[in-house]
CSV table of C-alpha atoms and ligand atoms in Angstrom, one decimal:
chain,number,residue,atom,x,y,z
T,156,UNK,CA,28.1,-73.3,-178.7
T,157,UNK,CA,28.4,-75.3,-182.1
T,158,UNK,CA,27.9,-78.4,-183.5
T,159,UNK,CA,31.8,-79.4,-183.1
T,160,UNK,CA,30.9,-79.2,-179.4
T,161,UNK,CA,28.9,-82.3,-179.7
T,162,UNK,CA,32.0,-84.1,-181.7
T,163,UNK,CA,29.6,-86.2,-183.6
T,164,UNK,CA,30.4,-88.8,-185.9
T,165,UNK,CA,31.7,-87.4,-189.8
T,166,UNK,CA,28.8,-88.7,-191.4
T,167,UNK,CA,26.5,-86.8,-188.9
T,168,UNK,CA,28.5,-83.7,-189.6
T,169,UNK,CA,28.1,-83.8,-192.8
T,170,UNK,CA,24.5,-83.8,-192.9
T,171,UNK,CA,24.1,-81.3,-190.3
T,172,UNK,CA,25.9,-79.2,-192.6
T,173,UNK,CA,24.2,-80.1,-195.7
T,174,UNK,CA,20.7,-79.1,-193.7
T,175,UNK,CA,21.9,-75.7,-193.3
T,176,UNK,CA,22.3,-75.9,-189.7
T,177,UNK,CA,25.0,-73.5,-188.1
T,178,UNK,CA,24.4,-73.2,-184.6
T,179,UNK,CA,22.2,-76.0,-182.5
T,180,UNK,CA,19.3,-74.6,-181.1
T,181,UNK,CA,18.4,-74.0,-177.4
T,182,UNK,CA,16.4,-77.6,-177.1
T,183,UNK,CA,19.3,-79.1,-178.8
T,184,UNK,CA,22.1,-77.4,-176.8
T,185,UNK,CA,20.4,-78.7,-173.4
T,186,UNK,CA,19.6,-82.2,-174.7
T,187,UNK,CA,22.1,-83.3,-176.6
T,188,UNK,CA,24.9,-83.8,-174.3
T,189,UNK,CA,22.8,-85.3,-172.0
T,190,UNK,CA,21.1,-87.7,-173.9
T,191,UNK,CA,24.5,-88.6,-175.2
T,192,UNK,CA,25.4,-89.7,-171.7
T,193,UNK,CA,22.4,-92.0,-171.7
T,194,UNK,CA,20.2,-89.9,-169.6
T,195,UNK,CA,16.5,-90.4,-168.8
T,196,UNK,CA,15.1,-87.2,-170.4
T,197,UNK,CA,11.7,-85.3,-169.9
T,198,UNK,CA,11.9,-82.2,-172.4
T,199,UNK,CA,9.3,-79.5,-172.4
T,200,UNK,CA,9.5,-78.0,-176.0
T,201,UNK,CA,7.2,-77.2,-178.9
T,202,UNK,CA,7.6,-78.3,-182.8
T,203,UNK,CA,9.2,-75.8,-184.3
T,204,UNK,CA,12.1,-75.3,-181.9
T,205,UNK,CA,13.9,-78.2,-183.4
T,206,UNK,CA,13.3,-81.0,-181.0
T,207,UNK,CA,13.6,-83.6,-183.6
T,208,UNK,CA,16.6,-83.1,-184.2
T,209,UNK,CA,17.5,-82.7,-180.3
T,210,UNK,CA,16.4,-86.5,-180.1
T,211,UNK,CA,17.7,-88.0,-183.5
T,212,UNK,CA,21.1,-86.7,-183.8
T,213,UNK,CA,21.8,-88.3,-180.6
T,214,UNK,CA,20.3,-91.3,-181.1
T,215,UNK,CA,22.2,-91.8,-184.1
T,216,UNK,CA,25.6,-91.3,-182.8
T,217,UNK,CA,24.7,-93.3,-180.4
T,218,UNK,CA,23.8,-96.3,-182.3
T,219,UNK,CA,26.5,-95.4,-184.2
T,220,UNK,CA,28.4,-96.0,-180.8
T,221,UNK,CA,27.1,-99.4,-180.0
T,222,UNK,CA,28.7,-102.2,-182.8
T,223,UNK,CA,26.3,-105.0,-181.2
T,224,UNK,CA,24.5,-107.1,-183.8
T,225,UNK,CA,20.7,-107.7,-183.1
T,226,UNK,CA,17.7,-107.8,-184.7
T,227,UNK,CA,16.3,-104.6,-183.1
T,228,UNK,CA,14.4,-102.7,-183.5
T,229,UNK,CA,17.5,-100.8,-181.1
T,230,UNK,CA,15.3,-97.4,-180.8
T,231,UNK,CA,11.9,-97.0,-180.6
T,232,UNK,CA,10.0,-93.4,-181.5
T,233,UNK,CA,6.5,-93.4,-180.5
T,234,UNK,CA,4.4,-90.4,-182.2
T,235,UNK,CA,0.9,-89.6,-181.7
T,236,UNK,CA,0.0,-88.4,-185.3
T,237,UNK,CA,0.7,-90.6,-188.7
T,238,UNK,CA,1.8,-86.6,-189.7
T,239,UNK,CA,4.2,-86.4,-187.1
T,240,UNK,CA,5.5,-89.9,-187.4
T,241,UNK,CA,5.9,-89.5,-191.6
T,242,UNK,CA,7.6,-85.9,-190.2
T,243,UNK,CA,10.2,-88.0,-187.5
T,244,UNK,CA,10.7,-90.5,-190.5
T,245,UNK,CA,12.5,-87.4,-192.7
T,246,UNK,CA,14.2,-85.9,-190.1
T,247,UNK,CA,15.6,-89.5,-189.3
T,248,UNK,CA,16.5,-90.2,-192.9
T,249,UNK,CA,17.8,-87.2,-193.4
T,250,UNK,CA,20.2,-87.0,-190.7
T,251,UNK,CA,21.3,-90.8,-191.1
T,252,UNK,CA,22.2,-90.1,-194.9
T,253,UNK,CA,25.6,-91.1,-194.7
T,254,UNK,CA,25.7,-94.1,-192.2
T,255,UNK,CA,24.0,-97.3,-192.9
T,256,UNK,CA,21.5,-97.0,-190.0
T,257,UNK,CA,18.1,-98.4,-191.3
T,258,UNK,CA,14.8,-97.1,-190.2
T,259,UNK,CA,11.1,-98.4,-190.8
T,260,UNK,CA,8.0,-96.6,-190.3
T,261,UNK,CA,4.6,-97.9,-188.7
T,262,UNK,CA,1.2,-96.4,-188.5
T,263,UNK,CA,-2.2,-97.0,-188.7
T,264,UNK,CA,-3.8,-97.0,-192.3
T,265,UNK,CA,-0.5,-98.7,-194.1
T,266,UNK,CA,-1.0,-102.2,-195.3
T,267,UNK,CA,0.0,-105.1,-193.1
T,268,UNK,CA,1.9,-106.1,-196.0
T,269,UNK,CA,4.5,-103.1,-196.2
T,270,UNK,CA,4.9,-103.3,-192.6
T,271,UNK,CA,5.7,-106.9,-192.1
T,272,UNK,CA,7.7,-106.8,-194.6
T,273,UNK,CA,9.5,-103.7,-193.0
T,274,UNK,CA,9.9,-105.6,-189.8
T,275,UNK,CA,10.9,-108.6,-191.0
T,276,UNK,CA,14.5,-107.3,-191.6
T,277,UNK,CA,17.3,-106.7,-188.6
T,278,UNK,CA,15.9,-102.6,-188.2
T,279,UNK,CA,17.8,-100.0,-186.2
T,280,UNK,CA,14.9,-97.1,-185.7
T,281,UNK,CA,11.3,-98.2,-185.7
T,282,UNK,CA,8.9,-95.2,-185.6
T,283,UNK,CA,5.5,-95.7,-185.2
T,284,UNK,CA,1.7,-94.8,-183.8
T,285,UNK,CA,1.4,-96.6,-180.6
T,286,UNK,CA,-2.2,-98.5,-181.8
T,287,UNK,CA,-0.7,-99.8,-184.7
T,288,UNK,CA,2.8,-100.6,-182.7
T,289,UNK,CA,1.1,-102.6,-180.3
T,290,UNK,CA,-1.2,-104.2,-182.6
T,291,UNK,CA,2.0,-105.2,-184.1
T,292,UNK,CA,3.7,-106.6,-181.1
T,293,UNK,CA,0.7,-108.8,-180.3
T,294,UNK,CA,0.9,-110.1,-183.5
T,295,UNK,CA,4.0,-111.3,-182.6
T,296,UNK,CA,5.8,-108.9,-185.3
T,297,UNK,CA,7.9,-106.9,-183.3
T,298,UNK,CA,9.8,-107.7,-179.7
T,299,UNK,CA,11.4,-104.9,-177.6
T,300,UNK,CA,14.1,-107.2,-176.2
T,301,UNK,CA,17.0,-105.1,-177.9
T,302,UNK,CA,15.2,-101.9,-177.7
T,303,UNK,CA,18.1,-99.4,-176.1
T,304,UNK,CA,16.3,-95.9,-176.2
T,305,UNK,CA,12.5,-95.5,-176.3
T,306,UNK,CA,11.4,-91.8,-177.6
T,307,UNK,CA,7.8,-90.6,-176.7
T,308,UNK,CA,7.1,-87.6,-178.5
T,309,UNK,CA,4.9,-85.2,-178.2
T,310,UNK,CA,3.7,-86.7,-174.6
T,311,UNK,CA,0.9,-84.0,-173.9
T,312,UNK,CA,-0.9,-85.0,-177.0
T,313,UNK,CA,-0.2,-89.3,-176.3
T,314,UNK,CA,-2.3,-87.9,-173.2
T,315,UNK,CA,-4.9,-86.3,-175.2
T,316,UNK,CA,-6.0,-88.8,-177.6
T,317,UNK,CA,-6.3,-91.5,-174.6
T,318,UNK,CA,-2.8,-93.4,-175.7
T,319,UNK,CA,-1.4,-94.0,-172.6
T,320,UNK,CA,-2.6,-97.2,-171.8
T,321,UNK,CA,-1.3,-98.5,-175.2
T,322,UNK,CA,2.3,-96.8,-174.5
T,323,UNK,CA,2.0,-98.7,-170.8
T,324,UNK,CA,1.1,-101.8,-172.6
T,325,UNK,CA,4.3,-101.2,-175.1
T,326,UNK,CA,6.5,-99.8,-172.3
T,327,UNK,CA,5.8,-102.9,-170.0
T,328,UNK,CA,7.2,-105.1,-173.4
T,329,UNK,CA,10.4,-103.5,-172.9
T,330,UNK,CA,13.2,-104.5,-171.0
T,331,UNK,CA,12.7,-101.6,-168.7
T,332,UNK,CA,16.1,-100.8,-169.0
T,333,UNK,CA,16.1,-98.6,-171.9
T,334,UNK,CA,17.0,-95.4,-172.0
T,335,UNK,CA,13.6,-92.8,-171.7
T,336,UNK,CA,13.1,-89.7,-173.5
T,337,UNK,CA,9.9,-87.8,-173.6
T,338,UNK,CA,9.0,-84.7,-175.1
T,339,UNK,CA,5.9,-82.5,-174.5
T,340,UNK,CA,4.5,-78.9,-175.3
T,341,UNK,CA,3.8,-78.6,-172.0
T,342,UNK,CA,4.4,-80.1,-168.7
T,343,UNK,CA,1.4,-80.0,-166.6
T,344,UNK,CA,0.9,-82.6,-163.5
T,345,UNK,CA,-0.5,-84.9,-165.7
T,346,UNK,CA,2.2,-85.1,-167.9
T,347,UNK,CA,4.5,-85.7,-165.0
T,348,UNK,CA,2.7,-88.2,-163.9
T,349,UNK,CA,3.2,-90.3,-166.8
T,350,UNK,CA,6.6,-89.4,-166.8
T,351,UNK,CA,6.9,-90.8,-163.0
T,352,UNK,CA,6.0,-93.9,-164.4
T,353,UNK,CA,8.0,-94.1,-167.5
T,354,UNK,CA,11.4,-92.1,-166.9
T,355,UNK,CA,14.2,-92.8,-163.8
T,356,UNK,CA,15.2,-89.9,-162.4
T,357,UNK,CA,14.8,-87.6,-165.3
T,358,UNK,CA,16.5,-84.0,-166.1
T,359,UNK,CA,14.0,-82.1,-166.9
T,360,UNK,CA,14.7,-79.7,-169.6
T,361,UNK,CA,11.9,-76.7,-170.0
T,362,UNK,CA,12.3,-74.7,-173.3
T,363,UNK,CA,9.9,-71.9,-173.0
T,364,UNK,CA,7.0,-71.4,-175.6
T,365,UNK,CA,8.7,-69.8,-178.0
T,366,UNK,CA,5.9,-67.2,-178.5
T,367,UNK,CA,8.1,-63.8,-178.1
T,368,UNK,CA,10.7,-66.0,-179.7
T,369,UNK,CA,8.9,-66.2,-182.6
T,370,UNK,CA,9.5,-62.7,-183.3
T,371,UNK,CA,10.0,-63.8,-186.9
T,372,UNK,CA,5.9,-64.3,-186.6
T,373,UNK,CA,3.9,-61.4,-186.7
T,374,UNK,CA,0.6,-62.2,-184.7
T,375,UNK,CA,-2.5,-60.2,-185.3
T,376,UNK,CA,-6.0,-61.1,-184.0
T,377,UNK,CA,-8.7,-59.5,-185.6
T,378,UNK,CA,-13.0,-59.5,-184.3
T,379,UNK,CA,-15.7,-60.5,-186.1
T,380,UNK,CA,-18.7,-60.4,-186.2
T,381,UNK,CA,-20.4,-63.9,-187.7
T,382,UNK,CA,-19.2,-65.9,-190.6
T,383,UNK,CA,-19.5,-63.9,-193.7
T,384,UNK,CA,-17.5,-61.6,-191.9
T,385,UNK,CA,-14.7,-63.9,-191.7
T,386,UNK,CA,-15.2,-64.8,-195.2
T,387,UNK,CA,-14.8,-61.5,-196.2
T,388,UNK,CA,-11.8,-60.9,-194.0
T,389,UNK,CA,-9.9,-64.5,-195.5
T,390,UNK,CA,-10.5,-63.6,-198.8
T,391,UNK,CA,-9.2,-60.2,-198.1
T,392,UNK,CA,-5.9,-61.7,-196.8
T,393,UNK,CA,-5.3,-64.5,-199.3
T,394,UNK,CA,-5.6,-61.6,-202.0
T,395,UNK,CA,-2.5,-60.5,-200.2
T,396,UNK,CA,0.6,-60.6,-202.9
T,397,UNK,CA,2.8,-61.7,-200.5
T,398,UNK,CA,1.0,-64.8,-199.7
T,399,UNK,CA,3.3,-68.0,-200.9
T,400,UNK,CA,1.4,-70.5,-198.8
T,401,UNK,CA,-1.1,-70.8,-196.4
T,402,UNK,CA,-2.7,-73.0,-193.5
T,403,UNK,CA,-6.1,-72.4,-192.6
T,404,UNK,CA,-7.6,-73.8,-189.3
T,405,UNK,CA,-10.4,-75.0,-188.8
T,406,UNK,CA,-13.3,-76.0,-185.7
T,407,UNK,CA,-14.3,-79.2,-187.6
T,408,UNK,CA,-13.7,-81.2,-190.6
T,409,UNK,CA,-17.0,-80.3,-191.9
T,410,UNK,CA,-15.9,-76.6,-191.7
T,411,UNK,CA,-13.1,-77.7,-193.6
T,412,UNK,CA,-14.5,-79.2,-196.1
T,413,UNK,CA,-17.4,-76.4,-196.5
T,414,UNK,CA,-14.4,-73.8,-196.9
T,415,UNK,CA,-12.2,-75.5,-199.1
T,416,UNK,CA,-15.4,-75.8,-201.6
T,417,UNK,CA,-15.9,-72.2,-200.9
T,418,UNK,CA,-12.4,-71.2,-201.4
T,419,UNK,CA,-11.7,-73.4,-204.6
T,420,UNK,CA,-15.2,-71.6,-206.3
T,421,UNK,CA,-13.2,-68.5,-205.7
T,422,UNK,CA,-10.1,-69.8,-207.8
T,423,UNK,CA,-7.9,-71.0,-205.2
T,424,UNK,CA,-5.8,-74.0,-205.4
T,425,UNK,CA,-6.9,-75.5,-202.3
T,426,UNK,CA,-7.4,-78.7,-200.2
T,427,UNK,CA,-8.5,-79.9,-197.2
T,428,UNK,CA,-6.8,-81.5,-194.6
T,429,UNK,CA,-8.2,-83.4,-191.7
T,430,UNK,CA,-9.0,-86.6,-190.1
T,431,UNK,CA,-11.7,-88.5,-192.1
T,432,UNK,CA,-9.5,-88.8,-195.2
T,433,UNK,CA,-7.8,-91.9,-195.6
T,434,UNK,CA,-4.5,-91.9,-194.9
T,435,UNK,CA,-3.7,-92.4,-198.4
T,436,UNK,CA,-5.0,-89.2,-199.6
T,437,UNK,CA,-3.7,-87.2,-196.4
T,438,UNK,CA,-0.2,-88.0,-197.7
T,439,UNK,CA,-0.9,-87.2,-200.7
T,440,UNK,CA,-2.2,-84.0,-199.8
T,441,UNK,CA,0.7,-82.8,-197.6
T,442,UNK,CA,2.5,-84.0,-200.9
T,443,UNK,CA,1.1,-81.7,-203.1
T,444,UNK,CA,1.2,-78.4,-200.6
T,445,UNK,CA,4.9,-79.6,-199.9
T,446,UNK,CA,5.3,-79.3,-203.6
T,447,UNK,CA,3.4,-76.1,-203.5
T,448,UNK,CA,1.2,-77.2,-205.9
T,449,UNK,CA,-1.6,-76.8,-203.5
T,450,UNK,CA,-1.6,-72.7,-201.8
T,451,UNK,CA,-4.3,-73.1,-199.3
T,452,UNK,CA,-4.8,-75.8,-197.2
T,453,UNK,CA,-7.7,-76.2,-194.7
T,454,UNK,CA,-7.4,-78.1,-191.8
T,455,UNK,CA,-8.2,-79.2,-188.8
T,456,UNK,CA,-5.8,-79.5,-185.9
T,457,UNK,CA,-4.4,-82.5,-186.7
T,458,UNK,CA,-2.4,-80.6,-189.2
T,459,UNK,CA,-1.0,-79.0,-186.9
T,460,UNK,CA,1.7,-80.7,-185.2
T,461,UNK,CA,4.0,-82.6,-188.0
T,462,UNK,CA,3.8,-80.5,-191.1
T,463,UNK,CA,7.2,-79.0,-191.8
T,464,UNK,CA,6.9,-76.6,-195.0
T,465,UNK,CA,9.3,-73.8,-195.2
T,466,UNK,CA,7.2,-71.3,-197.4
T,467,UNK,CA,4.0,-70.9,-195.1
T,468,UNK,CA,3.6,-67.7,-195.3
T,469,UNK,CA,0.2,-67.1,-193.5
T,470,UNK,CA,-1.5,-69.2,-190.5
T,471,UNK,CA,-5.4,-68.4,-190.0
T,472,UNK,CA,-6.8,-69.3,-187.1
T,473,UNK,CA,-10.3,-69.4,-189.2
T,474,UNK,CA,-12.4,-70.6,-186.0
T,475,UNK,CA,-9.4,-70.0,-182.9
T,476,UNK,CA,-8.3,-73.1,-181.6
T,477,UNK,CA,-9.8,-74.8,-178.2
T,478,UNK,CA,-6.7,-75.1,-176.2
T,479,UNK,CA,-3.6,-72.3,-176.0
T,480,UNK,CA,-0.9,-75.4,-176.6
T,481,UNK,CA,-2.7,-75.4,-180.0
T,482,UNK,CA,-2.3,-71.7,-181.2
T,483,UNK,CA,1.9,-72.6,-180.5
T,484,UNK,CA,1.4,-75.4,-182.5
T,485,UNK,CA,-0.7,-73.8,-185.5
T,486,UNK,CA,1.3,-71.0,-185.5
T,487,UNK,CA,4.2,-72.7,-185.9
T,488,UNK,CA,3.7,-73.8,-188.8
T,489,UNK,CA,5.0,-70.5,-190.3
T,490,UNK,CA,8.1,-68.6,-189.6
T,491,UNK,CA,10.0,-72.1,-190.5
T,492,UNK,CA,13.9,-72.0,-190.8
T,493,UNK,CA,13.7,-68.6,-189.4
T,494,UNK,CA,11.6,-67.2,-192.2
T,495,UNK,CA,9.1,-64.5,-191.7
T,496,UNK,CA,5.4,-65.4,-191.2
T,497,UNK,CA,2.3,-64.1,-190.4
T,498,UNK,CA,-0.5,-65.4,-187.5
T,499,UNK,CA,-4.4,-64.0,-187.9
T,500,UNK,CA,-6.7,-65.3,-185.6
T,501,UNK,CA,-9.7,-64.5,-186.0
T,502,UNK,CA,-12.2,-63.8,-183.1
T,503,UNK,CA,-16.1,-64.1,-182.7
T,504,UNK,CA,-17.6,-63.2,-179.6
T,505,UNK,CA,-17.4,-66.9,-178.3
T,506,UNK,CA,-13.9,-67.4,-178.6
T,507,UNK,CA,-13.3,-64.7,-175.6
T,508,UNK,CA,-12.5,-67.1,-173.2
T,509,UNK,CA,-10.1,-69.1,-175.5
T,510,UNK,CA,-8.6,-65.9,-176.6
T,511,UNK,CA,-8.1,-65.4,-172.7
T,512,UNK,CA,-6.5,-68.5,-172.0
T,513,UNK,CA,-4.4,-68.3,-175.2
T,514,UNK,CA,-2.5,-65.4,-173.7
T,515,UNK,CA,-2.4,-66.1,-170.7
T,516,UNK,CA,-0.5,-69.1,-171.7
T,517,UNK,CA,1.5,-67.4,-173.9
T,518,UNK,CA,1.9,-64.5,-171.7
T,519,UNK,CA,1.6,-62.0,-174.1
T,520,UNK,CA,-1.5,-60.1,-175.3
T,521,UNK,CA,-2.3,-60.6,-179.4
T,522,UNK,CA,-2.6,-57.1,-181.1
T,523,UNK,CA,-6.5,-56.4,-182.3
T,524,UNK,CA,-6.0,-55.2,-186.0
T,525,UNK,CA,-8.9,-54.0,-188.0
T,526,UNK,CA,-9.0,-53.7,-191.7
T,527,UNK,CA,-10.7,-50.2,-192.7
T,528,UNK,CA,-13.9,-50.9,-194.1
T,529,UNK,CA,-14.0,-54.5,-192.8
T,530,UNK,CA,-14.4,-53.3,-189.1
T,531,UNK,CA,-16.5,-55.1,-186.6
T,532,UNK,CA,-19.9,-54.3,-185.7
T,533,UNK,CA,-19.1,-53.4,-181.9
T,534,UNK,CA,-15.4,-53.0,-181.1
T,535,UNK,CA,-13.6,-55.9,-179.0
T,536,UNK,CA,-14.0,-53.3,-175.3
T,537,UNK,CA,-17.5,-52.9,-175.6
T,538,UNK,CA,-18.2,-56.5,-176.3
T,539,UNK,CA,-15.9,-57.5,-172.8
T,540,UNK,CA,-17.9,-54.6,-171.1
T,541,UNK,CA,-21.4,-56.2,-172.3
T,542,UNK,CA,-20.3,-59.5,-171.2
T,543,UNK,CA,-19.1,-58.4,-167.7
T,544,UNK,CA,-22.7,-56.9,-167.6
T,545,UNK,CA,-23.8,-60.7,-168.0
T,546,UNK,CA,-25.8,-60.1,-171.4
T,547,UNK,CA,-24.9,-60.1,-175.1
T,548,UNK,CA,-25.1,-61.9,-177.9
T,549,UNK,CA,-22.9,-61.1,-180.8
T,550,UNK,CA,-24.2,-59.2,-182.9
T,551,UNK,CA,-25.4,-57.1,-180.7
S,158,AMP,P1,11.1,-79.3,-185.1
S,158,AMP,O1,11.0,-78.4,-183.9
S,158,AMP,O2,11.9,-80.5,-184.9
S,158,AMP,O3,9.8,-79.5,-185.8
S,158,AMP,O4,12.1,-78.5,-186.2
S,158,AMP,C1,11.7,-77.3,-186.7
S,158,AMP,C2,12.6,-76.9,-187.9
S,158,AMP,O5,13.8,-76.4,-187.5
S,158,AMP,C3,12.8,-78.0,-188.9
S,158,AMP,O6,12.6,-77.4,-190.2
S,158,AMP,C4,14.3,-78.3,-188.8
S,158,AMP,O7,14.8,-78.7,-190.0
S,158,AMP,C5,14.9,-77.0,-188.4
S,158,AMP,N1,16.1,-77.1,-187.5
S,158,AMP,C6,16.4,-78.0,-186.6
S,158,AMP,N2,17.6,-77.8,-186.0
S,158,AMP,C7,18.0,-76.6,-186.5
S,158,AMP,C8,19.2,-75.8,-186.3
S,158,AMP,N3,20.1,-76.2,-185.4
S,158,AMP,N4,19.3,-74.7,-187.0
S,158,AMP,C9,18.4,-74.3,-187.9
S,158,AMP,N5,17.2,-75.0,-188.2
S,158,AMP,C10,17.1,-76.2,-187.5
C-alpha cells in the first residue's frame, strides 16, 4: 500500500514527500482510511511507530474537506506531556506546510498572554495539556461548539497522571458529536473503560509493541552490582566512538541532576532533563540536544514520550524503568527513521522484578552482556537462585 492509496489532497502529498516518507506505516495503513470515513477510533500503538502522523494527516484532509467558516477551534488534540504536545505541534506544522490550516498550541507554563492571544483568532487545530485547556475554557477563552474531531493521545498516560477527570470535564464541553480518536501504548481494562465513555462504537486498532520490530535496536541488559558499578559501565559506553547522541534515564530528578554534574566533570556536554525545570528551560534544553549541541542528556521519564531526535544513538536505562510500557517508550527514542540504535539497561539486584515484567510484556527475553573486566560480582543465575532461596542482598 502507498500514500496514493489515501488520494490525499496535493499539498499533503507534497509534504509527505518532502518528509521522506515512502510507504505509510502499519498504524497509518489501519487508521487512515478509517478515520477518513469519520470513524470513532481507539488505537493501540506506541511513539515511534508513526501514530502522529496516522492521526494528523487525516485530520488535515479532512479539514481540508469541510469549507465551513467558524471560529473553531475545528480539532482538538489533547496530549499529556508539554514534550509531547510541542512534538504533535511539528508534526502538525509540518504536514500542513502547504495549506493555510492554522494551528495554536496550549500548555501549562506558557504565558496567558501568548495563549489568549493565540485563541483570540478563528484557529483550525488547538493542541493542548488538558489542565491548562480547561483552565482555559473556564476562562471563557475557548468553546468546543465547532470542535469536529477530538484527539486524545497517548490515553494510558492521561490515565496515569490522574487527567481523566479534566478530559471528562473538557469532553462534556463538547457537542458530543465529534468525531473520537484515542491512542494508547496499551489497552488494558482501564483504558477501555475510558474509552466506553468517550468513543461510539469504536474500531479498535492494536499495533503490537514494536519490540521484535525494532530490530533496528539492539537491546542489551547488563548486571550490576551498586552504583559505582554503573558509573563505571556508562562511562565505558559513552567512550564508545560510535556514540552520536545519547539519552540517559533516570529513577529521579535528583539522580539526574547528580549524574549530569558527574558526567559534565568528566568532559561531557551534558544536560538534564526532567520535571522540576521550568518549562522555559525544558525547551530549551530539547533545543540544544535537537541541535546536537548537547550529547548526553539525563532524564527522567518524562523525556520519554515526545522527544523525536533522529541521531540517538544510545538509550541507557541508567536505573530500569518502573513499568514495561516505559522501556518501549525509552527505547524508542533511538532507532528513529529506521536508523540503527542501541538499548542498555542496566540491572541491580532490585530491578529483578521489573526486568521480569519488562519481558514478559515485551515477550521477549533481553540478552545479559558483560563487559570483560567490568563483570558483576555474582552472575545474574546465582542471584535468581539466592532469591528463590528467600535471602540476598546484593552484593552478596
Ligand atoms: P511517531 O510514532 O509519531 O512518534 O513517529 C515516529 C517517527 O516516524 C517520526 O520521526 C516520524 O517522522 C516518522 N514517520 C512517520 N510516518 C512515517 C512513514 N510513513 N515512513 C517513515 N517514517 C515515518
Amino acid at each position: 500500500m502507498s500514500f496514493e492509496t489515501f488520494n490525499f489532497t496535493a499539498a499533503i502529498n507534497k509534504a509527505i514527500t518532502e518528509s521522506g516518507y515512502k510507504d505509510p506505516t502499519e498504524i497509518q495503513k489501519k487508521s487512515i482510511p478509517e478515520i477518513l470515513l469519520n470513524k470513532h477510533i481507539l488505537a493501540s500503538a506506541q511513539t515511534g511507530t508513526g501514530k502522529t502522523a496516522a492521526f494528523v494527516l487525516p485530520i488535515l484532509e479532512l479539514l481540508l474537506q469541510d469549507k465551513n467558516k467558524v471560529r473553531g477551534p475545528r480539532v482538538l488534540i489533547v496530549s499529556p506531556t508539554r514534550e509531547l504536545a510541542n512534538q504533535i505541534t511539528d508534526s502538525v506544522k509540518k504536514y500542513a506546510r502547504y495549506t493555510n490550516i492554522n494551528t495554536a498550541t496550549v500548555v501549562g507554563g506558557m504565558s496567558y498572554k501568548l495563549q489568549n492571544k493565540l485563541l483570540s483568532k478563528p484557529l483550525d487545530i488547538l493542541i493542548a495539556t488538558p489542565g491548562r485547556l480547561l483552565d482555559l475554557f473556564k476562562q471563557g477563552k475557548i468553546k468546543f461548539k465547532d470542535t469536529k474531531i477530538m484527539v486524545l493521545d497517548e490515553a494510558d498516560k492521561m490515565l496515569d497522571m490522574g487527567f481523566v477527570p479534566d478530559i471528562r470535564k473538557i469532553f462534556n464541553a463538547t457537542t458530543k458529536q465529534q468525531q473520537m480518536l484515542m491512542f494508547s501504548a496499551t489497552l488494558d481494562n482501564s483504558v477501555s473503560k475510558i474509552a466506553s465513555e468517550f468513543l461510539t462504537n469504536p474500531l479498535t486498532i492494536s499495533i503490537k509493541p514494536d519490540t521484535k520490530g525494532h530490530s533496528n535496536i539492539q537491546q542489551s541488559l547488563y548486571y550490576v552490582d551498586n552504583q559505582l558499578h554503573k558509573q563505571n559501565l556508562l562511562k565505558h559506553f559513552l567512550a564508545d566512538t560510535n556514540l552520536n547522541q545519547a539519552i540517559i534515564f533516570t529513577a529521579t530528578k535528583r539522580q539526574a541532576d547528580k549524574l549530569t554534574d558527574d558526567l559534565y566533570h568528566s568532559d561531557f556536554k551534558t544536560a538534564a532533563l526532567h520535571g522540576d525545570m521550568s518549562q522555559g528551560s525544558r525547551t530549551k534544553t530539547i533545543n540544544r540536544f535537537k541541535r546536537n549541541e548537547i550529547k548526553v542528556l539525563v532524564a527522567t521519564d518524562l523525556a520519554s514520550r515526545g522527544i523525536d531526535v533522529k541521531d540517538i544513538t544510545h538509550v541507557f536505562n541508567y536505573d530500569m524503568p518502573r513499568f514495561a510500557e516505559d522501556y518501549i517508550h525509552r527505547i524508542g527514542r533511538t532507532g528513529r527513521a529506521n536508523k540503527k540504535g542501541l538499548a542498555l539497561s542496566f540491572v541491580s539486584p532490585t530491578d529483578r522484578e521489573h526486568l521480569r515484567k519488562i519481558e514478559r510484556f515485551t515477550g521477549m527475553k533481553i540478552e545479559a552482556k558483560v563487559i570483560p573486566g567490568m563483570e558483576p560480582t555474582k552472575g545474574a543465575s546465582e542471584h535468581a537462585e539466592k532469591k528463590k532461596r528467600g535471602g540476598g542482598r546484593w552484593p552478596f
